[in-house]
mmCIF file of C-alpha atoms in Angstrom:
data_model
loop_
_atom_site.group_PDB
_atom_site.id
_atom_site.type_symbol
_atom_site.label_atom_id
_atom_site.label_comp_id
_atom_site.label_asym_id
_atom_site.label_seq_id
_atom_site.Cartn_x
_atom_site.Cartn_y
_atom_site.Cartn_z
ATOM 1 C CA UNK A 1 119.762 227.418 114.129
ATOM 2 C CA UNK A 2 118.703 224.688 112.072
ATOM 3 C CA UNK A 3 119.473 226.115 108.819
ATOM 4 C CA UNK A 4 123.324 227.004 110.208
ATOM 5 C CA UNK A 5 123.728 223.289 111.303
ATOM 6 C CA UNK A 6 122.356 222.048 107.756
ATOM 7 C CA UNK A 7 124.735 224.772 106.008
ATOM 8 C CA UNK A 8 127.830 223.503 108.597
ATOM 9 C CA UNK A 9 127.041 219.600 107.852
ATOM 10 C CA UNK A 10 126.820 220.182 103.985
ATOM 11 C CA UNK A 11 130.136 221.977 104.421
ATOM 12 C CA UNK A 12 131.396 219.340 106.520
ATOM 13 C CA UNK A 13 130.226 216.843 103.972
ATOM 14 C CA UNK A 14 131.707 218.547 101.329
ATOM 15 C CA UNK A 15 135.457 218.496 102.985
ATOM 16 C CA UNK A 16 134.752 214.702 103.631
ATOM 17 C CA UNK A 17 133.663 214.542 99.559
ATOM 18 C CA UNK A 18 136.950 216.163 98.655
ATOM 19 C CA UNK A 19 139.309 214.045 100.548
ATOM 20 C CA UNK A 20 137.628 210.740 100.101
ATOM 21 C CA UNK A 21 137.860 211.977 96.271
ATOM 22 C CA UNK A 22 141.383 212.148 96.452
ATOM 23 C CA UNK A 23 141.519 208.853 98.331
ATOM 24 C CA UNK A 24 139.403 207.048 95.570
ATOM 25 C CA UNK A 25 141.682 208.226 93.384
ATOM 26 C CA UNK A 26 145.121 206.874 94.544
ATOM 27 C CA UNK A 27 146.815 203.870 92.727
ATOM 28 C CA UNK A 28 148.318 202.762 95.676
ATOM 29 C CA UNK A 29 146.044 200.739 98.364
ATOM 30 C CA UNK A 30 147.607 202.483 101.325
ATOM 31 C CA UNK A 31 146.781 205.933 100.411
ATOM 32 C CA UNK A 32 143.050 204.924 99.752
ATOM 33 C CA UNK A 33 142.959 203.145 103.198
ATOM 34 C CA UNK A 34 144.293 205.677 104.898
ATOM 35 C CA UNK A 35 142.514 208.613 103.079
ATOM 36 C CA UNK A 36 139.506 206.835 103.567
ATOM 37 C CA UNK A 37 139.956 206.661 107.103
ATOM 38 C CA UNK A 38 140.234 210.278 107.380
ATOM 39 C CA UNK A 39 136.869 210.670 104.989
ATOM 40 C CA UNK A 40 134.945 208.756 107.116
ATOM 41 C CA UNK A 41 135.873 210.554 109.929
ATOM 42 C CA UNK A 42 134.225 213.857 108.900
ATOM 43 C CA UNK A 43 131.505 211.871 107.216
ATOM 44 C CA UNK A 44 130.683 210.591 110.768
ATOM 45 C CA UNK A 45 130.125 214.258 111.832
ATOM 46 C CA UNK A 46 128.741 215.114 108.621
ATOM 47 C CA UNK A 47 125.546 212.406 108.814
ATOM 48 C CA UNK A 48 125.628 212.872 112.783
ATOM 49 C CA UNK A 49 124.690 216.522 112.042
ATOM 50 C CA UNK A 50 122.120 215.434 109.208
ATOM 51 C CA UNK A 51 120.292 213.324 111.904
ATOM 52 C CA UNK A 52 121.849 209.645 111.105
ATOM 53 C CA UNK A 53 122.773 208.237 114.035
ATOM 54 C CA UNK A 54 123.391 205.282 112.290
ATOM 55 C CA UNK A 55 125.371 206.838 109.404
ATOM 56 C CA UNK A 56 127.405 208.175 112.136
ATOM 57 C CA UNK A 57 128.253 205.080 113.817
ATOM 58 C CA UNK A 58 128.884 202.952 111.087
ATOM 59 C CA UNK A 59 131.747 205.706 109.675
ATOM 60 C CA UNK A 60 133.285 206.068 112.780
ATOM 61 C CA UNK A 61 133.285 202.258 112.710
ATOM 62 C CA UNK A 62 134.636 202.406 109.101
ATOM 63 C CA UNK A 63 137.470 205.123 110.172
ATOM 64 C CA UNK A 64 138.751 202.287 112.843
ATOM 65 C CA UNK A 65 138.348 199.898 110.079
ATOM 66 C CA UNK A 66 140.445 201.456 107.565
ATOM 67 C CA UNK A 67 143.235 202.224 109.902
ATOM 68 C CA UNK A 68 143.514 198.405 111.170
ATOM 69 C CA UNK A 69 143.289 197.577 107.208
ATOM 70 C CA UNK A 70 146.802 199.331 106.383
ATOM 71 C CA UNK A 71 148.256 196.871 108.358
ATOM 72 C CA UNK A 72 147.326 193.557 105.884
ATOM 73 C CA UNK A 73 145.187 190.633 105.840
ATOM 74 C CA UNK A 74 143.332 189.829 108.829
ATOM 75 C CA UNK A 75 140.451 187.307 108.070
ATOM 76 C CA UNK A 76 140.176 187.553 112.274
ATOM 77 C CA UNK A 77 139.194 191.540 112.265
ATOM 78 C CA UNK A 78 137.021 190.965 109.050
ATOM 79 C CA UNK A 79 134.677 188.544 110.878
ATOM 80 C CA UNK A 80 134.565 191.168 113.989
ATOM 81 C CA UNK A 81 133.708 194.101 112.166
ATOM 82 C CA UNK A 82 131.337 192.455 109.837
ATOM 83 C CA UNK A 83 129.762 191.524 113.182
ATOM 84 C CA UNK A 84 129.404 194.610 114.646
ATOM 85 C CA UNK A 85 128.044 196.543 111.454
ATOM 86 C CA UNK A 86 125.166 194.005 111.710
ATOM 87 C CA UNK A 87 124.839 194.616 115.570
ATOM 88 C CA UNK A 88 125.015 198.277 114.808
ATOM 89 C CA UNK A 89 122.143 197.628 111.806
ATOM 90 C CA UNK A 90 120.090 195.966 114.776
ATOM 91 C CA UNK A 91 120.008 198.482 116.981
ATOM 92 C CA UNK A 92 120.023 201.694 115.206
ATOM 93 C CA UNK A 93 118.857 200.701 111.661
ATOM 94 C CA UNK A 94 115.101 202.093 111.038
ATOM 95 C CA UNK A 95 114.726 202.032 107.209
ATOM 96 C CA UNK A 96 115.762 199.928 103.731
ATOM 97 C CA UNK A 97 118.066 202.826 102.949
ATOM 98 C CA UNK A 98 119.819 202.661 106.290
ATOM 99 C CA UNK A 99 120.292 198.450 106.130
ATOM 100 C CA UNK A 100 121.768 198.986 102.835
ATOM 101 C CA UNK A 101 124.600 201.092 104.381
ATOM 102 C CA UNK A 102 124.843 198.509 106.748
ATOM 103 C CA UNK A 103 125.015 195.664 103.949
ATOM 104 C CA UNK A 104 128.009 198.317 102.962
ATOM 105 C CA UNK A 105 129.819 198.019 106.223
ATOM 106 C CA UNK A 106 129.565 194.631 106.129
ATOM 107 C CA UNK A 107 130.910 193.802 102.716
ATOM 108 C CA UNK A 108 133.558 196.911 103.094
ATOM 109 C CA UNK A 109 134.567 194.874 106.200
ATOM 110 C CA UNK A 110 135.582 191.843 104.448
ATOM 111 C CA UNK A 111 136.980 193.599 101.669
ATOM 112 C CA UNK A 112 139.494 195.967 103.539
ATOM 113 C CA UNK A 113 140.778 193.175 105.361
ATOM 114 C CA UNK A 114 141.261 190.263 102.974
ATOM 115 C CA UNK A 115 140.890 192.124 99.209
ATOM 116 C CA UNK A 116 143.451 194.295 97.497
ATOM 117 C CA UNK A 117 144.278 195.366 94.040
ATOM 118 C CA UNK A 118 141.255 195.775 91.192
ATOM 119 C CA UNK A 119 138.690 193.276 93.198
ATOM 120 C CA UNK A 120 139.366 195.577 96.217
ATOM 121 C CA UNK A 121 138.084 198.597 93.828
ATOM 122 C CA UNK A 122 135.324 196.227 92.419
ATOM 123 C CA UNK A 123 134.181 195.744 95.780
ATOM 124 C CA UNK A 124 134.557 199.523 97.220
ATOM 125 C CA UNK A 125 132.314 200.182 93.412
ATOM 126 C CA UNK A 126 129.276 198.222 95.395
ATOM 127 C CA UNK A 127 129.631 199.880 98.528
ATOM 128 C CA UNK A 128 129.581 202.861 96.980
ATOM 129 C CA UNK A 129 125.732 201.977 95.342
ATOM 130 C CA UNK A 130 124.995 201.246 98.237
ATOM 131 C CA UNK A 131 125.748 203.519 100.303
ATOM 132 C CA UNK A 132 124.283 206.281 97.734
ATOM 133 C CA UNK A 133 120.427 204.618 99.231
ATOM 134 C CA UNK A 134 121.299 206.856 102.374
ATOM 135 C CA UNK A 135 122.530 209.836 101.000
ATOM 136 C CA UNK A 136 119.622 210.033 98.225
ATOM 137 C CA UNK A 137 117.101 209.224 101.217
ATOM 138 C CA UNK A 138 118.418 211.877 103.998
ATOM 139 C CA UNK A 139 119.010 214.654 100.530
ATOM 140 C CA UNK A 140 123.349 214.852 101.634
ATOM 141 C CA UNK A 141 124.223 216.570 98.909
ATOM 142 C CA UNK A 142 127.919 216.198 99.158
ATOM 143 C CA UNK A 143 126.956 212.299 99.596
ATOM 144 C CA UNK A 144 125.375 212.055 96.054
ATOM 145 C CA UNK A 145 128.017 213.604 94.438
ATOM 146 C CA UNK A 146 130.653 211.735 96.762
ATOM 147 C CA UNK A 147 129.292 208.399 95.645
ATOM 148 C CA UNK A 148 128.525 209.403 92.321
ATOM 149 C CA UNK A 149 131.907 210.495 91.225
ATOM 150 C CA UNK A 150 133.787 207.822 93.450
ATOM 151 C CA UNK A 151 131.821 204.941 91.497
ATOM 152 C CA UNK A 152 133.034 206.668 88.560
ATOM 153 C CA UNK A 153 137.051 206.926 89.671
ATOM 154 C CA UNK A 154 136.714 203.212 91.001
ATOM 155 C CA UNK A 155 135.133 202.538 87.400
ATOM 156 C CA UNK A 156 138.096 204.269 85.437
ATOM 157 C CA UNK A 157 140.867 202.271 87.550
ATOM 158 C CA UNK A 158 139.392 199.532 87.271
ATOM 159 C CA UNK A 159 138.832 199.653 83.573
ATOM 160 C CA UNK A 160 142.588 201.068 83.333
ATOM 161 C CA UNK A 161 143.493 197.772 85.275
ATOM 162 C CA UNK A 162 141.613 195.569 82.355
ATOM 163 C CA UNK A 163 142.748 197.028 79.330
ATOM 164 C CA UNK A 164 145.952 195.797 79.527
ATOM 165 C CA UNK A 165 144.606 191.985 79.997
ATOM 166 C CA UNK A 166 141.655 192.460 77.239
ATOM 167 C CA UNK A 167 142.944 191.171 73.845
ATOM 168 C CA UNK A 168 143.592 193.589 71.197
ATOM 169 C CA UNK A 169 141.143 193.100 68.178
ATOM 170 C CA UNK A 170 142.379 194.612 64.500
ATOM 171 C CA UNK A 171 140.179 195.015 61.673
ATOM 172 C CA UNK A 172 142.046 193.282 58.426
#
């Protein structure tokens, strides 16, 4: 039975992976709020079944987060959820790997709520490192590779998002 439940959360994982992947990838900050959302959703299930109850509860957390986000700026909601990452951190936290996702929460709550645009992305490019600590500690495969290639899609925009403001050098 254990074996099926490790196969069904990889799976599980690897559906989250794929969607939060698209997400990631979307130009405009709606869709990655709102794809994100969904993403954490199954990721909650995902590290649930890989024996995080932390992971769990800070995605499920992070799906309410990202739908409130959608909505605009709301210094108010950052402060509360930023709060209750940290809460969560106390209670259920029980390794460096596991406060680093909660450093993530944190962060990702102030960033959802006040940030948009490139910063946003620079922002979402930390979480991402550190939320990778988890994955490479409880072996989620579909989490390395999530974070792994999301850092590098956040990378690309962002770096598509600079060119056009770095000056053009020509060799004479």
């Amino acid at each position: 039975m254990v074996g099926e439940t490790t196969w069904a959360a990889q799976a599980l994982g690897g559906l989250a992976m794929l969607l939060g992947w698209w997400a990631n990838a979307q130009r405009s900050d709606s869709r990655l709020l709102t794809g994100n959302m969904a993403a954490a959703c199954l990721t909650a299930l995902h590290l649930a079944l890989l024996g995080s109850p932390l992971g769990m509860a800070v995605q499920l957390l992070g799906a309410v987060r990202f739908a409130l986000a959608r909505r605009g700026p709301a210094p108010h909601l950052a402060a509360i959820f930023a709060l209750l990452a940290l809460f969560q951190g106390m209670l259920l936290a029980q390794s460096w790997a596991e406060w680093c996702v909660v450093l993530a929460a944190m962060l990702s709550s102030v960033l959802v709520f006040q940030v948009r645009g490139p910063m946003l992305r620079l922002g979402l490019l930390l979480c991402c490192a550190l939320n990778l600590t988890l994955s490479l500690t409880l072996l989620s495969w579909s989490g390395i590779l999530y974070q792994s290639v999301t850092m590098t899609l956040l990378v690309r925009q962002l770096w598509g998002s600079l060119r056009p403001t770095l000056p053009a050098y020509t060799v004479q």
